[in-house]
PDB file of C-alpha atoms in Angstrom:
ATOM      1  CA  UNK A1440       7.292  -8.865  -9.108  1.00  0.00           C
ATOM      2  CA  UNK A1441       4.157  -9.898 -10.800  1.00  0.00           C
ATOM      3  CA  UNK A1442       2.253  -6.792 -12.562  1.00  0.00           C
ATOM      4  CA  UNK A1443      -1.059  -5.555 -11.672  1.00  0.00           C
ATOM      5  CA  UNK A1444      -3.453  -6.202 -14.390  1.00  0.00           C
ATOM      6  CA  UNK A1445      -4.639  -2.373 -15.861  1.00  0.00           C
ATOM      7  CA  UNK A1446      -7.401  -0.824 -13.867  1.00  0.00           C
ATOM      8  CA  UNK A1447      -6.921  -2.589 -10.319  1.00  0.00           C
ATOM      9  CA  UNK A1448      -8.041  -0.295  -7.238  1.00  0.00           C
ATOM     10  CA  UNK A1449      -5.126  -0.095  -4.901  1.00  0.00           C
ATOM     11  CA  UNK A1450      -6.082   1.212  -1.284  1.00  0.00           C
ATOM     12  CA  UNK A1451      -3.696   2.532   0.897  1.00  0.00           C
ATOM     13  CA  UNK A1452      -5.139   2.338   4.513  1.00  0.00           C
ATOM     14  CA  UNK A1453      -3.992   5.547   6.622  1.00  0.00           C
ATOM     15  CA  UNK A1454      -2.547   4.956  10.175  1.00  0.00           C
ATOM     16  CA  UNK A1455      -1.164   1.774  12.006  1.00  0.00           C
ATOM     17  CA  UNK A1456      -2.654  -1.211  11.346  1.00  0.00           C
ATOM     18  CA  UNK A1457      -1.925  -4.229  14.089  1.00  0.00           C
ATOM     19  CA  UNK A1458       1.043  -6.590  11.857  1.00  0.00           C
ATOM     20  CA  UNK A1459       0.174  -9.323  14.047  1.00  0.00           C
ATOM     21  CA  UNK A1460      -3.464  -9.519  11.897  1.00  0.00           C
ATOM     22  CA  UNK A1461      -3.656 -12.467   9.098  1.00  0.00           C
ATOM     23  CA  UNK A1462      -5.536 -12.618   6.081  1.00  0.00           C
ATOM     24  CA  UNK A1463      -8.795 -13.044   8.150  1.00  0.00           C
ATOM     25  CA  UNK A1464      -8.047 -10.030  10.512  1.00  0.00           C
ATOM     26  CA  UNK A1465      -7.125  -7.383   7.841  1.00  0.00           C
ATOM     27  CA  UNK A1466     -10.421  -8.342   5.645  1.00  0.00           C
ATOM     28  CA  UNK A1467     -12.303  -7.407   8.727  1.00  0.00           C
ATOM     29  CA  UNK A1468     -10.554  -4.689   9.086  1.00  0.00           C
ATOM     30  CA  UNK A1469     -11.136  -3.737   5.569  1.00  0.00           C
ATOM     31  CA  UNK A1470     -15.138  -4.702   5.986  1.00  0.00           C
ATOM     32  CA  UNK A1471     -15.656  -2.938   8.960  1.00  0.00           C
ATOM     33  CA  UNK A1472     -12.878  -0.181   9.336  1.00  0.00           C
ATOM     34  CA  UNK A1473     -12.735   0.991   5.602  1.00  0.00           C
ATOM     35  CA  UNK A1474     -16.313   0.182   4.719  1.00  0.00           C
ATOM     36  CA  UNK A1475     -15.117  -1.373   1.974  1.00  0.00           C
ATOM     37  CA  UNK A1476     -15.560  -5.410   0.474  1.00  0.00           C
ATOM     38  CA  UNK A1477     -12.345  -6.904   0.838  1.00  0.00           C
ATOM     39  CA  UNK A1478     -13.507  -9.479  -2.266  1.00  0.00           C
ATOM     40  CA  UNK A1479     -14.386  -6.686  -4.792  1.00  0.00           C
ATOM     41  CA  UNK A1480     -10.719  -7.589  -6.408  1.00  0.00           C
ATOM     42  CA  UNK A1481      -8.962  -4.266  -4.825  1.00  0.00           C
ATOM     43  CA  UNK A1482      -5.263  -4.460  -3.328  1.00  0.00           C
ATOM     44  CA  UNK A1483      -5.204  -2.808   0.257  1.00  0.00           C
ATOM     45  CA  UNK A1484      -1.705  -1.721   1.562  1.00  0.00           C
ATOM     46  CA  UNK A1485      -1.559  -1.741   5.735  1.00  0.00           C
ATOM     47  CA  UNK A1486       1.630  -0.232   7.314  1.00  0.00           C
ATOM     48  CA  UNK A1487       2.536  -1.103  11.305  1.00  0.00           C
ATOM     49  CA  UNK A1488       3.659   1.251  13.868  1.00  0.00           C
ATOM     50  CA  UNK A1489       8.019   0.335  12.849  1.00  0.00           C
ATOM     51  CA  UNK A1490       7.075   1.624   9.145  1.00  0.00           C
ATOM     52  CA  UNK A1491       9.592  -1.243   8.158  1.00  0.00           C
ATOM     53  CA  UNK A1492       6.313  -4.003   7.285  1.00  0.00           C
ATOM     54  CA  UNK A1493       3.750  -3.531   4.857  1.00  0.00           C
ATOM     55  CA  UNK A1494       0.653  -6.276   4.232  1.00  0.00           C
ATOM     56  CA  UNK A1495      -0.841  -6.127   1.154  1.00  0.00           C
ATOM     57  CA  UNK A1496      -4.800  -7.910   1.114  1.00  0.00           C
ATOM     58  CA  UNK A1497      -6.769  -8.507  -2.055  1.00  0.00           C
ATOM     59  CA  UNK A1498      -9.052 -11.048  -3.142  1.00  0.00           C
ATOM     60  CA  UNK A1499      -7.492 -12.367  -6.924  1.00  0.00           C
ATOM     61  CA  UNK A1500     -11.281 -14.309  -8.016  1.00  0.00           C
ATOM     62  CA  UNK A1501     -10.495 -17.865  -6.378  1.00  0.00           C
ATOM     63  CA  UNK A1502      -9.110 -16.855  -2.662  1.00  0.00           C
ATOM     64  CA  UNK A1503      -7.490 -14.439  -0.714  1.00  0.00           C
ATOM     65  CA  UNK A1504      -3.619 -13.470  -1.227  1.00  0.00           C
ATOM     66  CA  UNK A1505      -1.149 -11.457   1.245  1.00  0.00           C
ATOM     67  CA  UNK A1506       1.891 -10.437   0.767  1.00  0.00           C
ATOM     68  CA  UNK A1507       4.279  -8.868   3.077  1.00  0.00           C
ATOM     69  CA  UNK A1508       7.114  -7.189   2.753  1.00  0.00           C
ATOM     70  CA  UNK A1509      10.367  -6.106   4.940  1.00  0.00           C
ATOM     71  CA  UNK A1510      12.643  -3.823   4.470  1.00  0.00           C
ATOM     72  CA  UNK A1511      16.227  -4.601   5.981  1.00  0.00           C
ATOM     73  CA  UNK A1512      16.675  -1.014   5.764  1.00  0.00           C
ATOM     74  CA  UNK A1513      14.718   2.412   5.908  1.00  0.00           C
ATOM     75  CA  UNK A1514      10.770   2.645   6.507  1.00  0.00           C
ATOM     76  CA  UNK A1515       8.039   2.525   4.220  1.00  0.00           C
ATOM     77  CA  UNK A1516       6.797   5.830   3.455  1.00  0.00           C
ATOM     78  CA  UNK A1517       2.828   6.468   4.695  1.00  0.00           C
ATOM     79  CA  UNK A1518       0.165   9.202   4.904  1.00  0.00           C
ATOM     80  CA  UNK A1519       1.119  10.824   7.958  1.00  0.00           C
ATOM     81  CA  UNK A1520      -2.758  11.389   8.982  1.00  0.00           C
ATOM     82  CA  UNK A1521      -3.941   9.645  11.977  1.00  0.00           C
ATOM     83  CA  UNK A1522      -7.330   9.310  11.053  1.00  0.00           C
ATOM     84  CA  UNK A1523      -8.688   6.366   9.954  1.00  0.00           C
ATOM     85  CA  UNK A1524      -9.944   5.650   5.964  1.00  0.00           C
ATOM     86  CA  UNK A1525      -7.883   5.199   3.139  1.00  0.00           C
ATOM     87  CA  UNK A1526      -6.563   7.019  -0.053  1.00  0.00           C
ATOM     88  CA  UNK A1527      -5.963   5.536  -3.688  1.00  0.00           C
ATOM     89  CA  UNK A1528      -2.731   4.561  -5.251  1.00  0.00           C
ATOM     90  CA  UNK A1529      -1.687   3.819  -9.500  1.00  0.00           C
ATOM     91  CA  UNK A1530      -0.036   1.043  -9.929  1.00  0.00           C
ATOM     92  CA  UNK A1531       2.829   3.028 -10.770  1.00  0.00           C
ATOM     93  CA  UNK A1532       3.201   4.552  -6.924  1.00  0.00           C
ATOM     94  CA  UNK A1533       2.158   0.508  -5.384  1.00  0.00           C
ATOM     95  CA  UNK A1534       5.634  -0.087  -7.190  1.00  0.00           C
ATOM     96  CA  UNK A1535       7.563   2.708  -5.912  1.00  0.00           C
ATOM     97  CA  UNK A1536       5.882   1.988  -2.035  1.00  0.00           C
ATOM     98  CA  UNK A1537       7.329  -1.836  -2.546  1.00  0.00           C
ATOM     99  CA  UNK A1538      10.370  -0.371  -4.019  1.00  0.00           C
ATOM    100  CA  UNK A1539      10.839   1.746  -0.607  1.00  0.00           C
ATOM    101  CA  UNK A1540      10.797   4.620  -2.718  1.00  0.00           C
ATOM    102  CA  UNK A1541       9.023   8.273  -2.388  1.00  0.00           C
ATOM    103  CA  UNK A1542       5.575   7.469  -3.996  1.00  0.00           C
ATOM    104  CA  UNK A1543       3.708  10.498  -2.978  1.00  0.00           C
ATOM    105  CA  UNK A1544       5.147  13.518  -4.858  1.00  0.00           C
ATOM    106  CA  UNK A1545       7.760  12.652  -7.467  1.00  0.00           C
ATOM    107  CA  UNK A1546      10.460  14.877  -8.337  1.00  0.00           C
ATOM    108  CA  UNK A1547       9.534  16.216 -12.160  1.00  0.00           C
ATOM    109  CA  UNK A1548      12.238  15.740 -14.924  1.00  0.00           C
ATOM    110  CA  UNK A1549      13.536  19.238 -15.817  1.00  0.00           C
ATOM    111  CA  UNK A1550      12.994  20.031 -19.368  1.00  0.00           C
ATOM    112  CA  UNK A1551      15.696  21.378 -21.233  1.00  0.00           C
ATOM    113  CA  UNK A1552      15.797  24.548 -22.299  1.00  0.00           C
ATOM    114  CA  UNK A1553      17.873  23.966 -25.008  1.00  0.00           C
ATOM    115  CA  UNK A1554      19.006  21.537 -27.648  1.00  0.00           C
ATOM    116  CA  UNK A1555      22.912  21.581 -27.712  1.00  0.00           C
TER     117      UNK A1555
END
């Protein structure tokens, strides 16, 4: 995967987004749904209503980019809200979303107590 450069706003939007949307759909979804500019250089994650696709929408300088991802197996975890907005991500949870990992509350590392 290529790495986000340091500092990029990632955007999760909460609920179901329509998968059947394009590039052109989501940024008006983003424009008008999130009140956010979908060409202010942030990554916006949209899940649909089978949790198994995810759309990712963000604007890299020249053009607009999506990528989409499938899982063969499981379901992307999401906010379960049902209102509308969105919440913010690190890069460090956008990898463990694409991963089809648990990105909201990690399990901490126990410390050892002691040495030996």
């Amino acid at each position: 995967m290529i790495a986000p450069p340091a500092g990029l706003r990632i955007l999760l939007a909460c609920g179901v987004t329509d998968m059947r949307k394009g590039m052109t759909g989501l940024a008006m979804l983003v424009q008008q749904g999130l009140a956010e500019d979908p060409f202010g250089g942030a990554v916006y994650a949209f899940r649909g209503r089978r949790a198994g696709l995810i759309k990712l929408l963000w604007h890299d300088g020249v053009g607009l980019c999506l990528l989409t991802k499938r899982l063969e197996q499981g379901q992307f975890v999401w906010p379960t809200t049902t209102t509308t907005g969105c919440i913010a991500l690190s890069t460090a949870q956008l990898a463990a979303l694409l991963d089809g990992c648990e990105w909201r509350a990690p399990v901490p590392r126990r410390r050892p107590e002691l040495a030996g």
